[in-house]
């Protein structure tokens, strides 16, 4: 938020108007089961994630 927006918010509603309204952005679209599965994969670590060609080579770009 810019300084001018902070000032307008403060002038309109005082300190309460400056309080956080929580994180922005979209809500998670994963189900609880999908989140549990993702956590299990992350907990297992990179050595557990293999393809038919073996583990993902570190030299390949990731993005």
Coordinates of C-alpha atoms in Angstrom, one line a residue:
X1 CA 0.0 0.0 0.0
X2 CA 1.3 3.4 -0.9
X3 CA 1.9 6.1 1.7
X4 CA -1.0 8.2 0.3
X5 CA -3.4 5.2 0.6
X6 CA -2.2 4.6 4.2
X7 CA -2.8 8.2 5.0
X8 CA -6.3 8.1 3.5
X9 CA -7.1 4.9 5.3
X10 CA -5.9 6.3 8.6
X11 CA -7.8 9.5 8.1
X12 CA -11.0 7.6 7.3
X13 CA -10.8 4.9 10.0
X14 CA -7.9 5.5 12.3
X15 CA -5.5 2.9 13.4
X16 CA -8.1 0.1 12.9
X17 CA -8.2 0.9 9.2
X18 CA -4.5 0.1 9.0
X19 CA -4.8 -3.4 10.5
X20 CA -4.0 -6.3 8.3
X21 CA -6.9 -8.0 6.6
X22 CA -4.9 -11.2 6.2
X23 CA -3.0 -12.6 3.3
X24 CA -4.1 -11.8 -0.2
X25 CA -4.2 -13.9 -3.3
X26 CA -6.3 -16.9 -4.4
X27 CA -7.3 -19.6 -2.0
X28 CA -5.8 -23.1 -2.2
X29 CA -7.5 -25.3 -4.7
X30 CA -6.0 -28.6 -3.4
X31 CA -8.2 -30.9 -1.4
X32 CA -7.1 -32.0 2.1
X33 CA -6.2 -35.4 0.6
X34 CA -4.0 -33.7 -2.1
X35 CA -2.3 -31.6 0.5
X36 CA -1.6 -34.7 2.6
X37 CA -0.1 -36.5 -0.5
X38 CA 2.0 -33.5 -1.3
X39 CA 3.3 -33.3 2.2
X40 CA 4.2 -37.0 2.1
X41 CA 6.2 -36.5 -1.2
X42 CA 8.0 -33.5 0.3
X43 CA 8.8 -35.4 3.5
X44 CA 10.2 -38.3 1.5
X45 CA 12.8 -36.0 -0.1
X46 CA 14.2 -35.8 -3.6
X47 CA 15.8 -39.2 -3.6
X48 CA 12.3 -40.8 -3.4
X49 CA 11.1 -39.0 -6.5
X50 CA 12.3 -41.1 -9.5
X51 CA 11.3 -41.4 -13.1
X52 CA 11.9 -44.3 -15.4
X53 CA 15.2 -42.7 -16.3
X54 CA 16.2 -42.3 -12.7
X55 CA 16.3 -39.2 -10.5
X56 CA 15.9 -35.7 -11.9
X57 CA 19.4 -34.5 -13.0
X58 CA 20.5 -31.5 -11.1
X59 CA 22.1 -30.0 -14.3
X60 CA 18.7 -29.6 -16.0
X61 CA 16.9 -26.3 -15.7
X62 CA 13.9 -26.4 -13.3
X63 CA 11.9 -23.5 -14.6

